[in-house]
Each structure stands twice: as structure tokens, then as C-alpha cells.
Tab-separated table of C-alpha atoms in Angstrom:
chain	number	residue	atom	x	y	z
A	1	MET	CA	101.616	99.442	88.098
A	2	LYS	CA	99.215	101.824	86.345
A	3	LEU	CA	95.657	102.426	87.149
A	4	ARG	CA	93.800	102.447	83.786
A	5	ASP	CA	90.122	102.250	84.659
A	6	VAL	CA	87.770	102.832	87.535
A	7	SER	CA	84.094	101.620	87.523
A	8	ILE	CA	81.638	102.816	90.089
A	9	ASN	CA	78.850	100.258	90.191
A	10	ASP	CA	76.645	101.523	92.959
A	11	ARG	CA	74.103	103.731	91.159
A	12	SER	CA	72.948	105.131	94.434
A	13	LEU	CA	76.263	107.001	95.024
A	14	LEU	CA	75.870	109.530	92.168
A	15	SER	CA	73.672	110.564	89.222
A	16	PRO	CA	74.373	108.624	85.875
A	17	GLU	CA	75.429	111.770	84.119
A	18	LYS	CA	78.259	112.349	86.646
A	19	LYS	CA	79.496	108.764	86.706
A	20	THR	CA	81.834	108.795	83.818
A	21	GLU	CA	83.296	112.200	84.734
A	22	LEU	CA	83.990	111.154	88.292
A	23	GLU	CA	85.561	107.876	87.105
A	24	GLU	CA	87.921	109.828	84.670
A	25	LEU	CA	88.750	112.243	87.362
A	26	ILE	CA	89.768	109.477	89.767
A	27	VAL	CA	91.971	107.871	87.230
A	28	LYS	CA	93.668	111.189	86.335
A	29	THR	CA	94.146	112.113	89.996
A	30	PHE	CA	95.762	108.785	90.778
A	31	GLN	CA	98.054	108.914	87.876
A	32	LYS	CA	99.104	112.453	88.797
A	33	ALA	CA	99.816	111.270	92.420
A	34	GLN	CA	101.739	108.324	90.986
A	35	ASN	CA	103.810	110.441	88.639
A	36	LYS	CA	104.683	112.731	91.726
A	37	ALA	CA	105.659	109.710	93.750
A	38	GLN	CA	108.017	108.543	90.992
A	39	GLU	CA	109.578	111.988	90.744
A	40	ILE	CA	110.287	111.983	94.489
A	41	VAL	CA	111.733	108.538	94.384
A	42	ALA	CA	113.999	109.642	91.528
A	43	GLU	CA	115.167	112.833	93.566
A	44	LYS	CA	115.816	110.806	96.720
A	45	THR	CA	117.652	108.057	94.738
A	46	LYS	CA	119.898	110.719	93.207
A	47	GLU	CA	120.520	112.305	96.584
A	48	ILE	CA	121.518	108.817	98.268
A	49	LEU	CA	123.737	107.705	95.390
A	50	GLY	CA	125.342	111.007	94.671
A	51	PHE	CA	124.552	110.830	90.949
A	52	ASP	CA	121.511	110.355	88.671
A	53	PRO	CA	121.163	106.760	87.822
A	54	ASN	CA	119.523	107.713	84.604
A	55	ASP	CA	123.022	108.997	83.519
A	56	MET	CA	124.563	105.459	83.817
A	57	ALA	CA	125.078	105.374	80.080
A	58	SER	CA	127.201	108.421	79.967
A	59	MET	CA	129.217	107.248	82.998
A	60	MET	CA	129.972	103.851	81.319
A	61	ALA	CA	131.080	105.675	78.190
A	62	GLY	CA	133.947	107.229	80.037
A	63	GLY	CA	132.306	109.922	82.288
A	64	GLY	CA	132.980	107.956	85.322
A	65	ILE	CA	130.933	107.813	88.666
A	66	PRO	CA	131.446	110.994	90.582
A	67	GLY	CA	133.700	110.569	93.625
A	68	LEU	CA	135.398	107.454	92.070
A	69	SER	CA	138.588	107.383	90.130
């Protein structure tokens, strides 16, 4: 899921010249938070599994899963 656009329709909330800037900042902030959350998920997954699931291709090519013979 990705946030691509935000639209503020209530003109009483801010001046028209700041509307676009604020909408863009909201999208960028949300995307930054989402990226950080994905990084944390990847770190925790690696901790739980004991290996990086992104390295599955090298494991299948003969590297093996750490801790397994």
C-alpha cells in the first residue's frame, strides 16, 4: 500500500498558496514513516528467523540456512 496523493478540500483550513505545499509534505512524511516501518519489519524478521530472508536465493544456491545441515 502506498499513499500517492492527498487533497485538502476544506479551504477554511489554510491559505490556497500553502495548500499544495502542505499536501506534498503530508505525502512525503507518510512515505518516510512507511519506509521506516518496512525497515523495522525486515530487521525483526531477520532476528526471528536467524537469517535475512532476502538472501534466500544464495541459500538455495548452496549457501544453506544457518543452523541447519
